[in-house]
CSV table of C-alpha atoms and ligand atoms in Angstrom, one decimal:
chain,number,residue,atom,x,y,z
I,24,MET,CA,18.7,19.7,-20.1
I,25,THR,CA,16.3,18.7,-17.3
I,26,THR,CA,16.0,15.1,-16.1
I,27,PRO,CA,12.3,13.9,-16.4
I,28,LEU,CA,10.6,13.2,-13.1
I,29,PRO,CA,10.3,9.4,-12.5
I,30,LEU,CA,6.5,9.4,-12.4
I,31,GLU,CA,5.8,12.1,-15.0
I,32,GLY,CA,2.7,11.3,-17.0
I,33,ARG,CA,1.5,8.6,-14.6
I,34,THR,CA,-1.9,8.5,-12.8
I,35,LEU,CA,-1.9,6.7,-9.5
I,36,LEU,CA,-4.6,5.4,-7.3
I,37,ILE,CA,-3.5,4.9,-3.6
I,38,THR,CA,-5.7,3.1,-1.1
I,39,GLY,CA,-5.5,4.1,2.5
I,40,ALA,CA,-4.3,7.6,1.5
I,41,SER,CA,-5.9,9.3,4.5
I,42,SER,CA,-2.9,8.8,6.9
I,43,GLY,CA,0.5,7.3,7.4
I,44,LEU,CA,2.3,5.6,4.5
I,45,GLY,CA,-0.5,6.2,2.0
I,46,ALA,CA,-0.6,10.0,2.6
I,47,HIS,CA,3.2,10.0,2.3
I,48,PHE,CA,3.2,8.0,-0.9
I,49,ALA,CA,0.6,10.5,-2.3
I,50,ARG,CA,2.9,13.5,-1.6
I,51,LEU,CA,5.9,11.6,-3.0
I,52,ALA,CA,4.1,10.7,-6.2
I,53,VAL,CA,3.0,14.2,-6.9
I,54,SER,CA,6.5,15.5,-6.2
I,55,ALA,CA,7.7,12.9,-8.8
I,56,GLY,CA,5.3,14.2,-11.4
I,57,ALA,CA,2.3,12.0,-11.1
I,58,ARG,CA,-1.4,12.8,-10.6
I,59,VAL,CA,-3.0,10.9,-7.8
I,60,VAL,CA,-6.3,9.5,-6.7
I,61,LEU,CA,-6.6,9.3,-2.9
I,62,GLY,CA,-8.9,6.5,-1.6
I,63,ALA,CA,-10.0,6.0,2.0
I,64,ARG,CA,-13.1,5.8,4.1
I,65,ARG,CA,-12.3,9.0,6.0
I,66,VAL,CA,-13.2,11.2,2.9
I,67,GLU,CA,-12.7,14.5,4.8
I,68,ARG,CA,-9.1,13.6,5.4
I,69,VAL,CA,-8.3,12.7,1.8
I,70,ALA,CA,-10.2,15.8,0.6
I,71,VAL,CA,-7.9,18.0,2.7
I,72,LEU,CA,-4.8,16.2,1.3
I,73,ALA,CA,-6.1,16.6,-2.2
I,74,GLN,CA,-6.5,20.3,-1.6
I,75,GLU,CA,-2.9,20.5,-0.3
I,76,LEU,CA,-1.6,18.7,-3.4
I,77,GLY,CA,-3.4,21.0,-5.7
I,78,GLN,CA,-6.2,21.0,-8.2
I,79,GLY,CA,-5.6,18.8,-11.2
I,80,LYS,CA,-2.9,17.0,-9.3
I,81,ALA,CA,-5.0,15.0,-6.8
I,82,VAL,CA,-8.6,14.0,-6.2
I,83,ALA,CA,-10.2,12.3,-3.2
I,84,VAL,CA,-12.6,9.4,-3.6
I,85,PRO,CA,-14.5,7.5,-0.9
I,86,MET,CA,-13.3,3.9,-0.8
I,87,ASP,CA,-13.8,1.0,1.5
I,88,VAL,CA,-11.6,-1.9,0.3
I,89,THR,CA,-13.7,-4.5,2.1
I,90,ASP,CA,-16.6,-3.6,-0.2
I,91,GLU,CA,-16.2,-4.5,-3.9
I,92,ALA,CA,-18.9,-2.1,-5.0
I,93,SER,CA,-17.1,0.7,-3.2
I,94,ILE,CA,-13.8,-0.2,-5.0
I,95,ILE,CA,-15.6,-0.2,-8.4
I,96,ALA,CA,-17.2,3.1,-7.6
I,97,ALA,CA,-13.8,4.6,-6.5
I,98,PHE,CA,-12.2,3.5,-9.8
I,99,ASP,CA,-15.2,4.9,-11.8
I,100,ALA,CA,-14.8,8.3,-9.9
I,101,ALA,CA,-11.1,8.2,-10.4
I,102,GLU,CA,-11.4,7.7,-14.2
I,103,ALA,CA,-14.0,10.3,-14.5
I,104,ALA,CA,-11.8,12.8,-12.8
I,105,LEU,CA,-8.3,12.0,-14.1
I,106,GLY,CA,-8.7,9.4,-16.9
I,107,PRO,CA,-7.4,5.8,-16.9
I,108,ILE,CA,-5.3,4.7,-13.9
I,109,ASP,CA,-1.9,3.1,-14.9
I,110,THR,CA,-0.5,2.7,-11.4
I,111,VAL,CA,-2.1,1.4,-8.2
I,112,ILE,CA,-0.6,1.2,-4.6
I,113,ALA,CA,-2.7,-1.3,-2.6
I,114,ASN,CA,-1.7,0.2,0.8
I,115,ALA,CA,-4.9,0.2,2.9
I,116,GLY,CA,-4.4,-2.0,6.0
I,117,MET,CA,-5.2,-2.4,9.7
I,118,ALA,CA,-4.0,-4.3,12.7
I,119,ALA,CA,-6.0,-6.5,15.1
I,120,PRO,CA,-3.5,-6.9,18.0
I,121,GLY,CA,-4.1,-9.4,20.7
I,122,ARG,CA,-3.3,-13.0,21.5
I,123,SER,CA,-5.0,-15.4,19.1
I,124,THR,CA,-6.9,-17.0,22.0
I,125,ASP,CA,-8.5,-13.6,22.6
I,126,VAL,CA,-9.1,-12.0,19.2
I,127,SER,CA,-12.8,-11.9,18.3
I,128,VAL,CA,-14.0,-13.4,15.1
I,129,GLU,CA,-15.4,-10.0,14.0
I,130,ALA,CA,-11.9,-8.4,14.4
I,131,LEU,CA,-10.4,-11.4,12.5
I,132,ARG,CA,-12.8,-11.0,9.6
I,133,GLN,CA,-12.4,-7.3,9.4
I,134,LEU,CA,-8.6,-7.8,9.3
I,135,THR,CA,-8.6,-10.4,6.6
I,136,ASP,CA,-11.3,-8.5,4.6
I,137,THR,CA,-9.1,-5.4,4.7
I,138,ASN,CA,-5.5,-6.8,4.5
I,139,PHE,CA,-6.0,-9.7,2.1
I,140,THR,CA,-9.4,-9.6,0.3
I,141,GLY,CA,-9.1,-5.8,0.0
I,142,VAL,CA,-5.7,-6.0,-1.6
I,143,TYR,CA,-6.9,-8.8,-3.9
I,144,LEU,CA,-10.0,-6.9,-5.0
I,145,THR,CA,-8.1,-3.6,-5.5
I,146,ALA,CA,-5.4,-5.3,-7.6
I,147,ARG,CA,-7.9,-7.2,-9.8
I,148,GLU,CA,-10.1,-4.1,-10.4
I,149,ALA,CA,-6.9,-2.2,-11.3
I,150,ALA,CA,-5.8,-5.0,-13.7
I,151,ARG,CA,-9.3,-5.2,-15.3
I,152,ARG,CA,-9.3,-1.5,-16.0
I,153,MET,CA,-5.6,-1.5,-17.2
I,154,ILE,CA,-6.5,-4.3,-19.6
I,155,ALA,CA,-9.7,-2.6,-20.8
I,156,HIS,CA,-7.8,0.7,-21.4
I,157,GLY,CA,-4.8,-1.0,-23.1
I,158,ILE,CA,-2.4,0.3,-20.5
I,159,GLY,CA,-0.3,-2.9,-21.2
I,160,THR,CA,3.4,-2.6,-20.2
I,161,ARG,CA,2.9,0.7,-18.4
I,162,GLY,CA,0.7,-1.0,-15.8
I,163,ARG,CA,2.1,-1.0,-12.3
I,164,ILE,CA,0.6,-2.6,-9.2
I,165,LEU,CA,2.4,-2.3,-5.9
I,166,LEU,CA,1.3,-4.1,-2.8
I,167,ILE,CA,2.3,-3.0,0.7
I,168,GLY,CA,3.2,-6.0,2.8
I,169,SER,CA,5.2,-6.1,6.0
I,170,ILE,CA,8.3,-7.6,7.5
I,171,THR,CA,6.0,-9.5,9.8
I,172,ALA,CA,5.3,-11.8,6.8
I,173,GLY,CA,8.5,-13.6,7.7
I,174,MET,CA,8.4,-13.2,11.5
I,175,THR,CA,6.7,-14.7,14.5
I,176,GLY,CA,5.5,-12.6,17.5
I,177,GLN,CA,3.1,-12.6,20.3
I,178,GLY,CA,0.0,-10.7,19.4
I,179,ASP,CA,-0.4,-10.3,15.6
I,180,ALA,CA,-0.6,-13.8,14.2
I,181,ALA,CA,-3.4,-13.0,11.7
I,182,TYR,CA,-1.8,-9.7,10.6
I,183,ALA,CA,1.6,-11.4,10.0
I,184,ALA,CA,0.0,-14.4,8.2
I,185,GLY,CA,-2.1,-12.1,6.1
I,186,LYS,CA,0.9,-10.1,5.0
I,187,ALA,CA,2.7,-13.3,4.0
I,188,ALA,CA,-0.4,-14.1,1.9
I,189,VAL,CA,-0.1,-10.6,0.3
I,190,ALA,CA,3.4,-11.3,-0.9
I,191,HIS,CA,2.4,-14.7,-2.3
I,192,LEU,CA,-0.7,-13.1,-3.9
I,193,GLY,CA,1.6,-10.6,-5.5
I,194,ARG,CA,3.7,-13.3,-7.1
I,195,ASN,CA,0.6,-15.2,-8.4
I,196,LEU,CA,-1.0,-12.0,-9.8
I,197,ALA,CA,2.3,-11.1,-11.4
I,198,ARG,CA,2.3,-14.6,-13.1
I,199,GLU,CA,-1.3,-14.1,-14.3
I,200,TRP,CA,-0.6,-10.8,-16.0
I,201,VAL,CA,3.0,-11.2,-17.0
I,202,ARG,CA,2.3,-11.5,-20.8
I,203,ILE,CA,0.2,-8.4,-20.7
I,204,GLY,CA,3.0,-6.4,-19.1
I,205,ILE,CA,1.3,-5.3,-15.9
I,206,THR,CA,3.8,-5.7,-13.1
I,207,VAL,CA,2.9,-6.7,-9.5
I,208,ASN,CA,5.4,-6.3,-6.8
I,209,THR,CA,5.4,-6.2,-3.0
I,210,ILE,CA,7.3,-3.9,-0.6
I,211,GLN,CA,7.7,-5.2,3.0
I,212,PRO,CA,8.4,-2.2,5.3
I,213,GLY,CA,9.6,-2.4,8.9
I,214,TYR,CA,8.0,-0.6,11.9
I,215,ILE,CA,7.3,3.0,11.1
I,216,ALA,CA,5.5,5.6,13.3
I,217,THR,CA,1.9,5.8,12.0
I,218,GLU,CA,-1.6,5.5,13.4
I,219,ILE,CA,-1.7,1.7,12.9
I,220,ALA,CA,0.2,1.0,16.1
I,221,GLY,CA,-1.8,3.4,18.2
I,222,ASP,CA,0.2,4.5,21.2
I,223,TRP,CA,2.1,1.2,21.4
I,224,PHE,CA,5.6,2.8,20.8
I,225,ASP,CA,5.0,5.2,23.6
I,226,THR,CA,4.5,2.4,26.1
I,227,PRO,CA,7.4,0.7,28.0
I,228,GLY,CA,6.9,-2.4,25.8
I,229,GLY,CA,7.1,-0.3,22.6
I,230,GLN,CA,10.1,1.6,23.8
I,231,ALA,CA,11.8,-1.8,24.5
I,232,GLN,CA,11.0,-2.9,21.0
I,233,ILE,CA,12.6,0.2,19.5
I,234,ALA,CA,15.6,-0.3,21.7
I,235,ALA,CA,16.0,-3.8,20.4
I,236,PHE,CA,16.1,-2.7,16.7
I,237,HIS,CA,19.7,-2.6,15.5
I,238,ARG,CA,19.5,1.1,14.7
I,239,ARG,CA,17.5,1.9,17.9
I,240,ARG,CA,14.8,3.7,16.0
I,241,LEU,CA,11.6,3.3,14.1
I,242,GLN,CA,12.1,3.3,10.3
I,243,PRO,CA,11.8,6.7,8.7
I,244,VAL,CA,8.9,6.7,6.2
I,245,GLU,CA,11.1,8.4,3.6
I,246,SER,CA,13.3,5.3,3.5
I,247,LEU,CA,10.6,3.7,1.3
I,248,ASP,CA,10.7,6.4,-1.3
I,249,GLY,CA,13.3,4.9,-3.6
I,250,ALA,CA,11.6,1.5,-3.7
I,251,VAL,CA,8.2,3.0,-4.3
I,252,LEU,CA,9.3,5.3,-7.1
I,253,TYR,CA,11.1,2.3,-8.7
I,254,PHE,CA,8.1,0.0,-8.6
I,255,CYS,CA,5.7,2.7,-9.8
I,256,SER,CA,7.9,3.8,-12.7
I,257,ASP,CA,8.8,2.7,-16.2
I,258,ALA,CA,12.2,1.6,-14.8
I,259,SER,CA,10.7,-1.5,-13.2
I,260,GLY,CA,9.1,-3.0,-16.4
I,261,SER,CA,11.1,-6.2,-16.1
I,262,THR,CA,10.7,-6.6,-12.4
I,263,THR,CA,7.5,-8.4,-11.5
I,264,GLY,CA,6.5,-10.8,-8.8
I,265,ALA,CA,9.3,-9.4,-6.6
I,266,THR,CA,9.1,-9.0,-2.8
I,267,LEU,CA,11.5,-6.3,-1.5
I,268,THR,CA,12.1,-5.9,2.2
I,269,VAL,CA,12.9,-2.3,3.1
I,270,ASP,CA,13.0,-2.3,6.9
I,271,ASP,CA,16.0,-0.3,8.2
I,272,GLY,CA,17.6,-3.7,9.0
I,273,GLN,CA,14.9,-4.4,11.7
I,274,SER,CA,14.4,-8.0,10.7
I,275,LEU,CA,18.1,-8.9,10.6
J,307,NDP,P1,-2.4,4.0,9.1
J,307,NDP,O1,-3.3,3.4,10.2
J,307,NDP,O2,-1.8,5.3,9.3
J,307,NDP,O3,-3.1,3.9,7.7
J,307,NDP,C1,-3.9,2.9,7.3
J,307,NDP,C2,-4.7,3.4,6.2
J,307,NDP,O4,-5.6,2.3,5.7
J,307,NDP,C3,-5.6,4.5,6.5
J,307,NDP,O5,-5.5,5.5,5.5
J,307,NDP,C4,-7.0,3.9,6.5
J,307,NDP,O6,-8.0,4.9,5.9
J,307,NDP,C5,-6.8,2.8,5.5
J,307,NDP,N1,-7.8,1.8,5.6
J,307,NDP,C6,-8.1,0.9,6.7
J,307,NDP,N2,-9.1,0.1,6.4
J,307,NDP,C7,-9.6,0.5,5.2
J,307,NDP,C8,-10.7,0.1,4.4
J,307,NDP,N3,-11.6,-0.8,4.8
J,307,NDP,N4,-10.9,0.7,3.2
J,307,NDP,C9,-10.1,1.7,2.8
J,307,NDP,N5,-9.0,2.1,3.5
J,307,NDP,C10,-8.8,1.5,4.7
J,307,NDP,O7,-1.2,2.9,9.0
J,307,NDP,P2,0.0,2.8,8.0
J,307,NDP,O8,0.1,3.9,7.1
J,307,NDP,O9,1.2,2.4,8.8
J,307,NDP,O10,-0.5,1.5,7.1
J,307,NDP,C11,-0.4,1.5,5.7
J,307,NDP,C12,0.0,0.1,5.2
J,307,NDP,O11,1.3,-0.1,5.6
J,307,NDP,C13,-0.8,-1.0,5.9
J,307,NDP,O12,-1.1,-2.0,4.9
J,307,NDP,C14,0.1,-1.6,6.9
J,307,NDP,O13,-0.2,-2.9,7.2
J,307,NDP,C15,1.4,-1.4,6.2
J,307,NDP,N6,2.6,-1.4,7.1
J,307,NDP,C16,2.8,-0.5,8.1
J,307,NDP,C17,3.9,-0.5,8.9
J,307,NDP,C18,4.1,0.4,10.0
J,307,NDP,O14,4.9,0.1,10.8
J,307,NDP,N7,3.4,1.6,10.0
J,307,NDP,C19,4.9,-1.6,8.7
J,307,NDP,C20,4.6,-2.5,7.6
J,307,NDP,C21,3.5,-2.4,6.8
J,307,NDP,P3,-9.5,5.1,6.5
J,307,NDP,O15,-9.5,4.7,7.9
J,307,NDP,O16,-9.7,6.6,6.3
J,307,NDP,O17,-10.3,4.2,5.6
């Protein structure tokens, strides 16, 4: 007898699938039996990833989470290619590093449009479609927050505050859709090597930050796999409104 794969039969949409965590989650989901829709602005990147994952397993769609029309069009294209979406990972995000006295209002607006409004619009479009298609208790929405939601620093105030808002948004959306059976949960990862930090971790300051982590390393991206599979699978049906920190102990 073979054990069924945890995401067998599921169809996921992942925002920000063109690099970093999102691309990793896409590979993970396919290896766990799911079909995936890869959303990002850099369509050429998601197209290459979709090809790698295989025809019938993955499709790439252009998606800008700061633009509601783009989100709606991405869901339309996703449904046309793979049918109703039962699982969404709202992962797209950006940083706007700098002291709050220096950050431009344009950078601040782009950050909040992406990291908060983008997550809100993605989650609600997902829920609207799940409700319309009668996905009910199979519906899964996973938000990607950050450990910075509970931390203070010198140079990412809006990012950290926005991630705190994401976790609270998750609880509120979970409450709103609890009777329908759609779950909404948030994972808060620690610092992981991706494009979001640029070359920061190669600088003396970044190296000092790594040296100060208890395990003296950046968090391996694979360390998120168990939590992602759980929150996206049937197994988490009774877990909703949760915020789970998976950070390699960095915030301890
Ligand atoms: P990357 O920079 O590698 O990936 C960010 C992704 O977000 C890209 O795929 C990018 O795609 C996408 N994105 C950015 N803006 C938009 C937009 N307007 N519309 C659609 N997609 C967008 O960084 P990570 O993989 O690290 O980041 C993924 C998530 O993980 C973010 O929410 C981040 O805050 C969070 N996180 C990361 C941590 C880390 O240490 N790496 C720690 C904790 C949380 P494109 O540019 O092609 O649109």
